[in-house]
Short mmCIF file of C-alpha atoms and ligand atoms in Angstrom, two decimals:
data_model
loop_
_atom_site.label_atom_id
_atom_site.label_comp_id
_atom_site.label_asym_id
_atom_site.label_seq_id
_atom_site.Cartn_x
_atom_site.Cartn_y
_atom_site.Cartn_z
CA MET A 1 -161.25 -105.99 -257.81
CA GLN A 2 -164.72 -105.98 -257.35
CA ALA A 3 -164.63 -104.29 -254.46
CA LEU A 4 -161.80 -101.64 -255.65
CA LEU A 5 -164.82 -100.47 -258.43
CA SER A 6 -166.77 -99.86 -255.49
CA ALA A 7 -164.86 -97.65 -253.68
CA HIS A 8 -163.54 -96.02 -257.33
CA ASP A 9 -167.47 -95.17 -257.20
CA THR A 10 -168.17 -94.80 -254.30
CA VAL A 11 -165.73 -91.97 -253.77
CA ALA A 12 -166.07 -90.17 -256.99
CA GLN A 13 -169.90 -89.62 -255.61
CA LYS A 14 -169.10 -87.43 -252.60
CA ASP A 15 -168.62 -83.68 -253.15
CA TYR A 16 -165.80 -82.37 -252.22
CA GLU A 17 -164.83 -78.01 -250.94
CA PRO A 18 -164.65 -75.89 -252.64
CA VAL A 19 -167.94 -76.23 -254.27
CA LEU A 20 -167.11 -73.62 -256.84
CA PRO A 21 -169.84 -71.32 -258.23
CA PRO A 22 -171.94 -72.34 -261.26
CA MET A 23 -170.64 -71.06 -264.06
CA PRO A 24 -173.20 -68.65 -265.88
CA ASP A 25 -175.05 -70.39 -269.10
CA GLU A 26 -174.06 -67.30 -271.60
CA LEU A 27 -170.15 -65.47 -271.14
CA PRO A 28 -170.24 -61.81 -273.20
CA ASP A 29 -167.42 -62.41 -275.79
CA GLU A 30 -165.83 -59.29 -275.14
CA GLU A 31 -165.63 -60.53 -271.56
CA GLU A 32 -162.05 -61.06 -270.36
CA ALA A 33 -161.11 -64.34 -269.37
CA THR A 34 -161.60 -65.11 -266.02
CA ARG A 35 -159.74 -67.25 -263.17
CA ILE A 36 -161.01 -68.23 -259.87
CA VAL A 37 -158.64 -69.10 -257.30
CA CYS A 38 -159.56 -70.39 -254.58
CA LEU A 39 -157.10 -70.83 -251.78
CA VAL A 40 -157.65 -72.27 -247.92
CA LYS A 41 -155.57 -69.98 -245.63
CA ASN A 42 -154.18 -71.46 -242.07
CA LYS A 43 -152.30 -69.72 -239.78
CA GLN A 44 -149.78 -68.91 -242.98
CA PRO A 45 -149.93 -64.83 -244.35
CA LEU A 46 -151.43 -65.32 -247.47
CA GLY A 47 -148.68 -64.60 -248.96
CA ALA A 48 -148.84 -61.96 -251.94
CA THR A 49 -148.76 -58.05 -251.89
CA ILE A 50 -151.91 -55.52 -254.50
CA LYS A 51 -151.34 -52.35 -255.67
CA ARG A 52 -153.95 -49.57 -256.80
CA ASN A 53 -154.24 -48.26 -259.87
CA ASP A 54 -155.07 -44.58 -258.62
CA ILE A 55 -156.18 -44.11 -262.22
CA THR A 56 -159.06 -47.16 -262.74
CA GLY A 57 -159.23 -47.84 -259.54
CA GLU A 58 -157.84 -51.59 -259.96
CA ILE A 59 -157.05 -53.51 -257.85
CA PHE A 60 -153.36 -55.64 -258.96
CA VAL A 61 -151.78 -58.77 -257.30
CA ALA A 62 -148.32 -56.23 -256.95
CA ARG A 63 -145.73 -59.15 -256.09
CA ILE A 64 -146.65 -62.55 -255.06
CA ILE A 65 -143.88 -63.95 -251.75
CA HIS A 66 -141.53 -66.11 -252.49
CA GLY A 67 -142.32 -69.52 -250.63
CA GLY A 68 -145.72 -69.16 -249.64
CA LEU A 69 -149.11 -70.38 -249.67
CA ALA A 70 -149.80 -68.04 -252.69
CA ASP A 71 -147.43 -69.06 -254.48
CA ARG A 72 -146.75 -72.79 -253.80
CA SER A 73 -151.03 -72.64 -255.44
CA GLY A 74 -149.04 -71.77 -258.02
CA LEU A 75 -152.26 -69.76 -259.39
CA LEU A 76 -151.81 -66.10 -258.56
CA HIS A 77 -149.21 -64.81 -259.87
CA ALA A 78 -148.04 -61.18 -260.29
CA GLY A 79 -149.31 -58.83 -262.46
CA ASP A 80 -152.98 -60.53 -261.93
CA ARG A 81 -156.10 -58.09 -261.16
CA ILE A 82 -158.15 -58.62 -258.36
CA ILE A 83 -162.04 -58.19 -260.10
CA GLU A 84 -163.50 -59.79 -256.20
CA VAL A 85 -162.55 -61.18 -253.03
CA ASN A 86 -165.09 -63.84 -251.74
CA GLY A 87 -167.96 -63.08 -253.32
CA PHE A 88 -167.20 -58.67 -252.36
CA PRO A 89 -165.89 -56.54 -256.49
CA VAL A 90 -162.22 -54.89 -255.06
CA ASP A 91 -162.67 -52.33 -257.68
CA GLY A 92 -162.26 -48.43 -256.75
CA MET A 93 -161.13 -49.83 -252.86
CA GLU A 94 -158.14 -48.77 -250.90
CA PRO A 95 -155.69 -51.58 -250.85
CA GLU A 96 -155.85 -51.76 -246.88
CA GLN A 97 -160.27 -52.29 -247.19
CA VAL A 98 -159.17 -55.20 -249.75
CA ILE A 99 -157.08 -56.67 -247.15
CA GLN A 100 -159.31 -56.17 -244.65
CA VAL A 101 -161.65 -59.11 -246.85
CA VAL A 102 -159.29 -60.67 -247.09
CA GLN A 103 -158.72 -60.89 -243.65
CA ALA A 104 -162.42 -61.41 -242.18
CA ARG A 105 -161.76 -65.07 -242.68
CA PRO A 106 -158.93 -66.31 -240.94
CA HIS A 107 -158.63 -69.17 -241.97
CA GLY A 108 -160.98 -71.46 -244.78
CA THR A 109 -160.87 -71.10 -248.90
CA ILE A 110 -161.00 -66.99 -250.05
CA MET A 111 -161.92 -66.97 -253.26
CA PHE A 112 -160.43 -64.26 -255.47
CA LYS A 113 -161.94 -63.72 -258.55
CA VAL A 114 -159.05 -62.63 -260.91
CA ILE A 115 -158.11 -61.59 -264.50
CA PRO A 116 -154.98 -62.70 -265.55
CA ILE A 117 -151.91 -61.28 -267.08
CA THR A 118 -151.79 -62.29 -270.27
CA GLU A 119 -148.44 -61.90 -270.37
CA ARG A 120 -146.15 -63.75 -267.99
CA PRO A 121 -142.71 -62.35 -267.44
CA ILE A 122 -139.75 -64.90 -267.82
CA HIS A 123 -137.66 -64.09 -265.12
CA ASN A 124 -134.36 -66.45 -264.86
CA GLN A 125 -134.58 -65.95 -261.30
CA THR A 126 -130.25 -67.02 -260.06
CA MET A 127 -130.59 -67.78 -256.11
CA PHE A 128 -127.11 -66.14 -254.71
CA TYR A 129 -126.83 -65.03 -250.47
CA VAL A 130 -124.89 -62.71 -249.09
CA ARG A 131 -123.58 -60.65 -245.58
CA ALA A 132 -126.63 -58.08 -244.08
CA MET A 133 -124.00 -54.88 -243.64
CA THR A 134 -125.85 -52.72 -241.23
CA ASP A 135 -129.55 -53.58 -239.96
CA TYR A 136 -132.96 -53.47 -240.58
CA SER A 137 -136.48 -53.70 -239.26
CA PRO A 138 -139.30 -53.06 -241.35
CA GLN A 139 -141.84 -51.83 -238.50
CA GLN A 140 -139.43 -49.11 -238.81
CA ASP A 141 -139.42 -48.61 -242.73
CA SER A 142 -142.64 -46.08 -244.09
CA THR A 143 -141.62 -46.88 -246.95
CA ILE A 144 -142.11 -50.86 -247.58
CA PRO A 145 -145.48 -51.68 -249.29
CA CYS A 146 -146.15 -54.39 -246.73
CA ALA A 147 -144.50 -54.29 -243.16
CA ASP A 148 -145.74 -57.64 -242.35
CA ALA A 149 -144.71 -59.24 -245.54
CA GLY A 150 -140.83 -57.64 -244.65
CA MET A 151 -137.91 -59.67 -243.13
CA SER A 152 -135.50 -58.10 -240.21
CA PHE A 153 -131.48 -58.46 -240.19
CA LYS A 154 -129.11 -57.80 -237.97
CA LYS A 155 -125.82 -56.54 -239.23
CA GLY A 156 -123.81 -60.47 -239.64
CA ASP A 157 -126.77 -62.74 -240.75
CA ILE A 158 -126.47 -64.65 -243.98
CA LEU A 159 -129.81 -63.23 -246.31
CA GLU A 160 -130.04 -65.94 -249.74
CA ILE A 161 -131.41 -63.87 -252.19
CA VAL A 162 -134.59 -65.76 -253.90
CA ASP A 163 -136.19 -63.28 -256.04
CA GLN A 164 -134.93 -59.41 -257.11
CA THR A 165 -137.67 -58.72 -259.88
CA ASP A 166 -138.09 -55.76 -258.35
CA ALA A 167 -135.66 -53.43 -258.08
CA LEU A 168 -136.85 -51.12 -255.06
CA TRP A 169 -137.72 -54.51 -252.87
CA TRP A 170 -136.03 -57.83 -253.06
CA GLN A 171 -137.61 -61.38 -250.95
CA ALA A 172 -134.92 -62.95 -248.52
CA LYS A 173 -134.96 -65.69 -246.20
CA LYS A 174 -132.03 -65.44 -243.33
CA LEU A 175 -129.93 -68.72 -242.76
CA PRO A 176 -129.66 -71.14 -240.84
CA CYS A 177 -133.77 -71.57 -242.58
CA SER A 178 -136.53 -71.69 -240.45
CA SER A 179 -139.59 -70.72 -242.46
CA ALA A 180 -140.31 -72.15 -246.09
CA CYS A 181 -141.74 -68.24 -246.63
CA ALA A 182 -139.29 -65.52 -248.16
CA GLY A 183 -139.55 -61.27 -246.40
CA LEU A 184 -138.95 -58.27 -248.11
CA ILE A 185 -136.14 -56.40 -247.85
CA PRO A 186 -134.57 -53.39 -249.50
CA SER A 187 -132.78 -53.77 -252.87
CA THR A 188 -129.03 -52.55 -252.35
CA SER A 189 -129.20 -49.56 -254.47
CA LEU A 190 -132.66 -49.18 -252.33
CA LEU A 191 -130.49 -49.48 -249.27
CA LYS A 192 -127.63 -47.60 -249.98
CA ARG A 193 -130.25 -45.00 -250.60
CA LYS A 194 -131.90 -45.14 -246.87
CA GLN A 195 -129.01 -44.82 -245.66
CA ARG A 196 -126.95 -41.42 -247.28
CA GLU A 197 -130.31 -40.04 -246.61
CA PHE A 198 -130.26 -41.16 -242.55
CA TRP A 199 -127.14 -40.20 -243.00
CA TRP A 200 -127.77 -36.44 -244.51
CA SER A 201 -130.70 -36.57 -242.55
CA GLN A 202 -128.87 -36.33 -238.96
CA PRO A 203 -128.86 -32.75 -237.81
CA TYR A 204 -125.11 -33.90 -236.56
CA GLN A 205 -123.92 -36.63 -238.34
CA PRO A 206 -119.51 -37.08 -237.37
CA HIS A 207 -118.71 -40.34 -239.68
CA VAL A 208 -118.39 -43.15 -238.26
CA CYS A 209 -114.55 -43.27 -238.15
CA MET A 210 -114.26 -39.27 -236.32
CA GLN A 211 -116.27 -40.56 -233.93
CA ILE A 212 -114.43 -43.15 -233.19
CA LEU A 213 -111.22 -40.60 -233.29
CA SER A 214 -113.42 -38.32 -231.29
CA THR A 215 -113.95 -40.50 -228.35
CA VAL A 216 -109.78 -41.59 -228.51
CA ASP A 217 -109.00 -37.61 -228.78
CA GLU A 218 -110.40 -37.49 -224.87
CA GLU A 219 -108.35 -39.85 -223.94
CA GLU A 220 -105.33 -38.35 -226.10
CA ASP A 221 -105.64 -36.45 -222.69
CA LEU A 222 -104.87 -38.60 -220.95
CA MET A 223 -102.54 -40.63 -222.51
CA ALA A 224 -100.33 -37.06 -222.54
CA ILE A 225 -100.45 -37.53 -218.71
CA ASP A 226 -99.35 -40.40 -218.82
CA GLU A 227 -96.46 -39.27 -221.60
CA ARG A 228 -95.48 -36.42 -219.05
CA CYS A 229 -95.26 -39.57 -216.67
CA VAL A 230 -92.98 -42.20 -219.15
CA GLU A 231 -91.18 -38.87 -219.80
CA ALA A 232 -90.22 -37.92 -216.49
CA ASP A 233 -88.92 -41.40 -215.26
CA GLU A 234 -87.64 -42.34 -218.36
CA GLU A 235 -84.04 -44.83 -216.37
CA ALA A 236 -87.09 -46.48 -214.93
CA PHE A 237 -89.08 -47.94 -217.86
CA GLU A 238 -86.26 -48.50 -219.83
CA SER A 239 -85.75 -50.87 -217.53
CA GLU A 240 -89.13 -51.49 -216.45
CA GLU A 241 -89.36 -52.22 -220.67
CA LEU A 242 -86.35 -53.92 -221.00
CA ARG A 243 -87.44 -56.69 -218.87
CA GLU A 244 -90.44 -57.49 -219.75
CA GLU A 245 -88.59 -57.62 -223.34
CA GLU A 246 -86.42 -60.05 -221.69
CA ASP A 247 -89.27 -61.29 -220.04
CA ASP A 248 -91.15 -61.91 -223.14
CA PHE A 249 -88.29 -63.66 -225.41
CA SER A 250 -89.31 -66.74 -223.04
CA SER A 251 -91.97 -69.81 -223.88
CA ASN A 252 -92.98 -72.39 -221.90
CA ILE A 253 -91.75 -74.50 -224.49
CA GLU A 254 -88.10 -74.35 -224.62
CA GLY A 255 -86.00 -73.04 -227.69
CA VAL A 256 -89.58 -71.54 -228.78
CA TYR A 257 -89.46 -67.91 -229.13
CA LEU A 258 -92.86 -66.94 -229.87
CA ALA A 259 -92.42 -63.33 -231.34
CA GLY A 260 -95.25 -59.81 -231.86
CA PHE A 261 -95.34 -60.51 -227.82
CA ARG A 262 -93.14 -57.36 -227.39
CA ARG A 263 -94.75 -54.25 -225.20
CA SER A 264 -93.27 -51.37 -227.95
CA ILE A 265 -95.39 -53.36 -230.25
CA ARG A 266 -98.25 -54.32 -227.85
CA LEU A 267 -98.72 -50.35 -226.54
CA CYS A 268 -97.18 -49.28 -230.45
CA ARG A 269 -100.78 -49.94 -232.18
CA ARG A 270 -102.31 -48.81 -229.29
CA ARG A 271 -100.95 -45.38 -229.62
CA SER A 272 -101.62 -45.21 -234.16
CA GLN A 273 -105.48 -45.65 -232.86
CA SER A 274 -104.89 -43.29 -230.38
CA THR A 275 -103.79 -40.21 -232.21
CA THR A 276 -105.55 -37.82 -235.02
CA GLN A 277 -103.69 -38.45 -237.61
CA PRO A 278 -102.78 -42.49 -237.55
CA SER A 279 -99.84 -43.57 -238.28
CA ALA A 280 -101.36 -47.03 -238.76
CA HIS A 281 -102.24 -48.52 -242.12
CA ILE A 282 -105.67 -46.81 -241.62
CA ARG A 283 -108.01 -49.24 -243.29
CA CYS A 284 -110.96 -47.74 -242.35
CA PRO A 285 -111.74 -46.09 -245.67
CA SER A 286 -113.02 -49.37 -247.30
CA SER A 287 -114.33 -51.03 -244.04
CA CYS A 288 -117.04 -47.46 -243.10
CA SER A 289 -117.81 -46.50 -246.67
CA SER A 290 -118.48 -50.08 -247.70
CA VAL A 291 -120.64 -50.09 -244.68
CA LEU A 292 -122.55 -47.04 -246.60
CA ASN A 293 -122.20 -48.05 -250.05
CA ASN A 294 -122.24 -51.78 -250.19
CA PRO A 295 -124.80 -52.73 -247.18
CA TYR A 296 -125.05 -56.40 -248.75
CA GLU A 297 -121.90 -57.74 -248.79
CA GLU A 298 -122.17 -60.91 -251.16
CA VAL A 299 -120.67 -64.20 -250.14
CA VAL A 300 -120.00 -68.36 -250.90
CA ARG A 301 -120.35 -71.98 -249.14
CA TYR A 302 -116.38 -72.13 -249.00
CA GLN A 303 -114.48 -75.14 -247.57
CA ARG A 304 -110.72 -74.89 -247.86
CA HIS A 305 -108.85 -77.60 -249.90
CA PRO A 306 -106.34 -78.94 -247.21
CA GLU A 307 -103.60 -78.70 -249.99
CA ASP A 308 -104.29 -74.48 -249.84
CA THR A 309 -103.03 -72.91 -247.58
CA HIS A 310 -104.17 -71.86 -243.60
CA ARG A 311 -106.47 -68.70 -243.78
CA ILE A 312 -105.06 -66.67 -240.95
CA ILE A 313 -106.90 -66.50 -237.74
CA ALA A 314 -107.02 -62.79 -236.77
CA LEU A 315 -108.45 -61.14 -232.91
CA ILE A 316 -109.47 -58.64 -232.54
CA GLY A 317 -111.56 -57.57 -228.78
CA SER A 318 -110.99 -54.54 -227.07
CA SER A 319 -106.93 -53.31 -224.81
CA GLY A 320 -106.66 -55.67 -221.96
CA VAL A 321 -109.67 -58.40 -223.06
CA GLY A 322 -107.29 -60.88 -223.39
CA VAL A 323 -106.99 -60.95 -227.02
CA ASN A 324 -102.83 -61.73 -226.40
CA GLU A 325 -103.25 -64.05 -223.73
CA LEU A 326 -105.57 -66.39 -225.73
CA ARG A 327 -102.44 -65.75 -228.72
CA ARG A 328 -99.71 -66.62 -227.65
CA ARG A 329 -101.87 -69.51 -225.46
CA LEU A 330 -102.44 -70.92 -228.89
CA ILE A 331 -98.86 -71.11 -230.95
CA GLU A 332 -97.93 -72.54 -226.52
CA MET A 333 -100.40 -75.43 -227.36
CA ASN A 334 -99.36 -76.53 -230.59
CA PRO A 335 -96.28 -73.62 -232.06
CA ASN A 336 -95.68 -76.68 -235.31
CA VAL A 337 -99.15 -75.33 -236.07
CA PHE A 338 -98.78 -72.25 -235.02
CA GLN A 339 -97.21 -69.32 -235.06
CA GLY A 340 -97.34 -65.40 -234.84
CA ALA A 341 -95.88 -62.91 -238.22
CA ILE A 342 -92.36 -61.17 -237.00
CA PRO A 343 -93.32 -57.47 -236.34
CA HIS A 344 -90.70 -55.11 -238.25
CA THR A 345 -88.76 -53.09 -236.31
CA THR A 346 -87.19 -49.33 -237.26
CA ARG A 347 -85.34 -49.62 -234.01
CA SER A 348 -81.60 -51.36 -233.61
CA PRO A 349 -81.23 -54.29 -232.29
CA ARG A 350 -80.17 -55.35 -228.37
CA GLY A 351 -77.40 -57.55 -227.58
CA TYR A 352 -79.26 -60.54 -227.60
CA GLU A 353 -81.35 -60.06 -230.53
CA GLU A 354 -81.90 -61.60 -233.67
CA SER A 355 -83.37 -60.18 -237.39
CA GLY A 356 -86.04 -62.56 -238.26
CA ARG A 357 -86.37 -63.69 -233.79
CA GLU A 358 -88.21 -61.07 -232.50
CA TYR A 359 -88.39 -58.39 -235.13
CA TYR A 360 -87.08 -58.03 -239.16
CA PHE A 361 -84.23 -55.34 -237.61
CA THR A 362 -85.16 -52.83 -241.37
CA SER A 363 -84.29 -49.43 -242.39
CA ARG A 364 -86.29 -46.25 -242.00
CA GLU A 365 -85.84 -45.94 -246.07
CA ILE A 366 -86.88 -49.83 -246.57
CA PHE A 367 -89.90 -49.29 -243.28
CA ASP A 368 -91.27 -46.50 -246.20
CA HIS A 369 -90.45 -48.38 -248.49
CA MET A 370 -92.49 -51.37 -247.82
CA VAL A 371 -95.47 -48.51 -246.60
CA TYR A 372 -96.01 -46.79 -249.33
CA ASN A 373 -96.14 -49.71 -251.19
CA ASN A 374 -99.00 -51.21 -248.50
CA ARG A 375 -97.17 -53.93 -247.88
CA PHE A 376 -98.62 -53.61 -243.83
CA LEU A 377 -101.14 -55.06 -242.48
CA GLU A 378 -100.78 -52.24 -239.79
CA PHE A 379 -97.83 -49.92 -238.72
CA GLY A 380 -97.59 -47.24 -235.74
CA GLU A 381 -95.02 -45.86 -234.25
CA TYR A 382 -93.77 -45.73 -230.04
CA LYS A 383 -90.96 -43.54 -229.28
CA GLY A 384 -89.49 -43.14 -232.11
CA ASN A 385 -89.71 -46.34 -233.56
CA LEU A 386 -91.12 -47.77 -236.28
CA TYR A 387 -93.28 -50.77 -235.83
CA GLY A 388 -95.51 -53.01 -238.29
CA THR A 389 -96.51 -56.17 -239.67
CA SER A 390 -96.22 -56.87 -242.15
CA ILE A 391 -97.79 -59.03 -245.13
CA ASP A 392 -95.02 -61.21 -246.89
CA ALA A 393 -94.40 -61.36 -243.18
CA VAL A 394 -97.89 -63.37 -242.57
CA LYS A 395 -97.65 -65.65 -246.01
CA ASP A 396 -93.60 -66.38 -244.78
CA VAL A 397 -95.88 -68.06 -242.15
CA LEU A 398 -98.64 -70.04 -244.02
CA ASN A 399 -95.80 -70.37 -246.84
CA SER A 400 -94.40 -72.33 -244.32
CA GLY A 401 -98.33 -74.18 -243.83
CA LYS A 402 -98.24 -72.92 -240.10
CA ILE A 403 -101.91 -71.06 -238.99
CA CYS A 404 -100.88 -67.86 -239.11
CA VAL A 405 -101.77 -66.57 -235.50
CA VAL A 406 -102.96 -62.53 -235.48
CA ASP A 407 -103.79 -60.11 -233.47
CA ILE A 408 -105.60 -56.94 -235.76
CA GLU A 409 -107.11 -53.42 -234.59
CA PRO A 410 -110.90 -53.41 -235.54
CA ASN A 411 -109.86 -50.95 -238.44
CA VAL A 412 -107.93 -53.23 -240.33
CA VAL A 413 -110.84 -55.98 -240.23
CA GLN A 414 -110.76 -54.94 -244.17
CA ALA A 415 -106.62 -55.48 -244.60
CA VAL A 416 -106.91 -59.08 -243.17
CA ARG A 417 -109.99 -60.47 -245.49
CA THR A 418 -108.63 -60.60 -248.64
CA HIS A 419 -108.35 -63.18 -251.63
CA GLU A 420 -105.08 -63.87 -250.28
CA LEU A 421 -105.74 -64.41 -246.58
CA ARG A 422 -108.92 -65.04 -246.31
CA ALA A 423 -108.76 -64.57 -242.69
CA TYR A 424 -111.29 -66.14 -240.31
CA VAL A 425 -112.30 -62.96 -237.77
CA VAL A 426 -112.93 -64.11 -234.12
CA TYR A 427 -113.60 -61.52 -231.53
CA VAL A 428 -113.26 -61.58 -228.25
CA LYS A 429 -115.74 -59.82 -225.84
CA PRO A 430 -115.44 -59.25 -222.64
CA PRO A 431 -118.06 -61.05 -220.15
CA PRO A 432 -120.25 -58.89 -217.84
CA LEU A 433 -118.64 -56.06 -215.73
CA GLU A 434 -119.17 -59.42 -212.44
CA ARG A 435 -117.29 -61.80 -214.06
CA LEU A 436 -114.65 -59.78 -215.20
CA ARG A 437 -113.92 -58.35 -211.64
CA GLU A 438 -113.99 -61.75 -209.71
CA THR A 439 -112.06 -63.78 -213.44
CA ARG A 440 -108.97 -60.62 -213.50
CA GLN A 441 -108.19 -60.08 -208.95
CA ASP A 442 -104.36 -61.86 -210.29
CA SER A 443 -103.89 -60.01 -214.01
CA TYR A 444 -102.79 -57.25 -215.06
CA ILE A 445 -103.01 -54.24 -217.61
CA THR A 446 -100.34 -53.72 -219.42
CA THR A 447 -100.30 -49.90 -219.56
CA ASN A 448 -98.91 -47.00 -221.21
CA TYR A 449 -97.15 -46.38 -218.13
CA TYR A 450 -97.26 -49.46 -216.10
CA VAL A 451 -95.39 -52.84 -217.00
CA ASN A 452 -97.70 -54.41 -215.29
CA ARG A 453 -100.76 -53.03 -212.73
CA PRO A 454 -103.71 -55.40 -211.34
CA PHE A 455 -106.72 -53.83 -213.28
CA THR A 456 -109.37 -51.42 -211.50
CA ASP A 457 -112.74 -51.12 -212.60
CA GLU A 458 -112.06 -48.33 -214.72
CA ASP A 459 -110.70 -50.11 -216.90
CA PHE A 460 -112.66 -53.00 -217.11
CA HIS A 461 -115.82 -49.72 -217.74
CA GLU A 462 -112.97 -48.47 -220.27
CA MET A 463 -112.77 -52.25 -221.46
CA GLU A 464 -116.91 -52.78 -221.81
CA GLU A 465 -116.82 -49.36 -223.54
CA SER A 466 -114.80 -49.67 -226.06
CA ALA A 467 -116.16 -53.76 -227.14
CA ARG A 468 -119.13 -51.30 -227.17
CA LYS A 469 -117.96 -49.67 -229.98
CA ILE A 470 -115.92 -52.53 -231.71
CA GLU A 471 -119.36 -54.14 -231.70
CA ALA A 472 -121.33 -51.06 -233.13
CA GLN A 473 -118.79 -51.22 -236.53
CA TYR A 474 -117.13 -54.01 -237.04
CA TRP A 475 -119.56 -57.32 -235.38
CA GLN A 476 -120.56 -57.76 -239.35
CA PHE A 477 -116.93 -58.82 -239.30
CA PHE A 478 -116.34 -61.40 -236.53
CA ASP A 479 -116.60 -65.53 -238.09
CA GLN A 480 -117.01 -65.87 -234.26
CA VAL A 481 -117.36 -64.42 -231.26
CA ILE A 482 -115.97 -65.83 -227.98
CA VAL A 483 -116.59 -64.38 -224.45
CA ASN A 484 -113.29 -63.71 -222.73
CA ASP A 485 -114.87 -65.64 -219.25
CA GLU A 486 -113.02 -68.76 -217.97
CA LEU A 487 -109.49 -68.23 -219.25
CA GLN A 488 -109.81 -71.79 -219.83
CA ASP A 489 -113.17 -72.32 -221.26
CA SER A 490 -112.77 -69.41 -224.12
CA CYS A 491 -109.05 -71.48 -225.39
CA VAL A 492 -111.15 -74.60 -225.39
CA GLN A 493 -113.61 -72.37 -227.94
CA LEU A 494 -110.63 -70.30 -229.50
CA LEU A 495 -108.81 -74.21 -230.45
CA THR A 496 -112.36 -75.36 -231.85
CA ALA A 497 -113.12 -72.92 -234.42
CA VAL A 498 -109.46 -72.52 -235.08
CA ARG A 499 -110.88 -76.06 -236.32
CA LYS A 500 -113.88 -75.37 -237.86
CA ALA A 501 -111.88 -72.48 -240.05
CA GLN A 502 -109.51 -74.43 -241.31
CA ASP A 503 -111.74 -77.49 -241.83
CA GLU A 504 -115.52 -77.22 -242.27
CA PRO A 505 -117.10 -74.54 -244.64
CA GLN A 506 -117.73 -71.05 -243.99
CA TRP A 507 -119.69 -68.58 -245.43
CA VAL A 508 -116.82 -65.84 -247.08
CA PRO A 509 -116.93 -62.91 -249.27
CA ALA A 510 -117.59 -63.96 -252.55
CA CYS A 511 -114.85 -62.07 -254.27
CA TRP A 512 -112.53 -64.80 -252.28
CA ILE A 513 -113.58 -67.15 -255.15
CA ARG A 514 -114.08 -65.34 -257.60
CA PRO A 515 -111.31 -62.69 -257.71
CA THR A 516 -112.92 -59.12 -259.25
CA ALA A 517 -110.73 -56.70 -260.18
CA GLU A 518 -111.38 -55.22 -257.69
CA SER A 519 -110.42 -56.71 -255.01
N1 LIG B 1 -110.44 -64.95 -218.92
C1 LIG B 1 -109.30 -64.53 -218.89
N2 LIG B 1 -109.55 -64.75 -216.88
C2 LIG B 1 -108.08 -63.34 -216.27
N3 LIG B 1 -107.50 -62.70 -216.70
C3 LIG B 1 -107.54 -62.49 -217.79
C4 LIG B 1 -107.96 -63.40 -218.73
N4 LIG B 1 -108.13 -63.02 -220.63
C5 LIG B 1 -106.70 -62.64 -220.10
N5 LIG B 1 -106.23 -63.05 -218.87
C6 LIG B 1 -105.17 -61.67 -218.28
O1 LIG B 1 -105.56 -60.36 -218.86
C7 LIG B 1 -104.40 -59.33 -218.73
C8 LIG B 1 -104.51 -58.14 -219.96
O2 LIG B 1 -104.18 -59.74 -221.11
P1 LIG B 1 -104.06 -59.34 -222.31
O3 LIG B 1 -102.58 -59.41 -222.09
O4 LIG B 1 -103.93 -60.79 -223.62
O5 LIG B 1 -104.63 -58.22 -223.06
P2 LIG B 1 -104.73 -57.96 -224.38
O6 LIG B 1 -105.43 -58.23 -224.72
O7 LIG B 1 -103.53 -58.34 -226.06
O8 LIG B 1 -105.16 -56.37 -224.18
P3 LIG B 1 -103.46 -55.49 -225.10
O9 LIG B 1 -102.64 -55.77 -226.27
O10 LIG B 1 -104.04 -53.99 -225.33
O11 LIG B 1 -102.49 -55.48 -224.19
C9 LIG B 1 -103.21 -60.27 -219.15
O12 LIG B 1 -102.78 -60.94 -217.85
C10 LIG B 1 -103.91 -61.80 -218.72
O13 LIG B 1 -103.70 -62.84 -218.62
#
């Protein structure tokens, strides 16, 4: 006991840093209450921004960065007036000069003399999460109050919004969180304004969709040549087509028919992409304008309940990259678990075909009616017949307890990102050119004219170019990216992704869980 008391006395007599200045003996009655705030600075930034009242020259704390040094001290607040920094009066200084005074002492104690704000606003901060729909770099934004306090992000990043007190500049952390300190990002309204200003400032800024269409225009010329070839050799083509359709009929598993892999529907989808007046169900206005209108998508963590229907697996990729190969292999791996949606067509059935197996054979009137009622995820015309994948066909698979695996064109991605289908979007990316050449030596591409022909270097370049465009426009919607290098590895990755989608928590749009009037 004696020893404990003696230790206490010894400690009590010691002086510890920082040594505060002595209190003046007499304080004038009218002087506002000041506070001395000492912060011990380490390598971390102070975590506060300042502003100057241009009329009075007074310096104020503009904001305290969530999780930063100043915030954790609890001693500085937005609205506090700074009178001195390390003994230097700062009234009348430019904010940059004040920062220089602060930075003059990189480590150790920084002493602020402040007049605390009298009425601190009470903020009921609700944290929420968003998926960035666009890229942002504070270093390239001249309007940010402090670039060093800014946080860059890329489309698809998940951000935790920790403070939205300021209507223009929010504070956020990027997940997975590596730093305790938040960064400044533009608020939704500010980012929308910036995007619109940028858009209008461009001398010629074709709409993002139009960019795709214009490149496709070039393709159309090529297609026109293909078309002539087809016309010239229709008979040969028909027999090739039939042979291929028959090939499609068989599956490696006896008694199992894999619908939706027909050449006609694949080519029809490709053609609907490549006409300036696409007949496909274009959800483009939503996907493109959503990038312009909605730079952040609110997301929540969602885990599928075992009794819920499965999430659909939507594969996206440039033509020839291997989307159908992967889809086919996945379904063949376990047809009791995985299934494709049976497409609709207006073409007449061939002798061996059954409605509801290869296709749902329907009249043009019924098809048109379904189009009119938005019942197709996508549809298009091929050789005078209509083909399409209906939402009901997808729901039939889900309601049977299976996992529906579809391949879709990128521009309809928003049509499957709904409360109803809750798509998990897998993007299939081509490997580098060298690896394409090595891995595709024995592979065949399906073109408009040839049922199968070996890949050429030109095909690989087109694939890469198309992948670049898809990534530039749709990256934010991808839940998983698989580089289709070694086929076997890609299959394993796809299977793992599918399991994750069904059984592990994922970030999904908040409107899936809390449906709004719009969704
Ligand atoms: N990783 C891979 N390694 C080698 N060959 C592959 C690989 N992935 C796919 N292939 C082959 O490449 C060819 C084209 O693949 P697939 O038919 O799946 O293309 P796709 O992406 O569905 O495009 P489209 O719908 O335009 O035909 C097929 O012969 C397929 O077997």
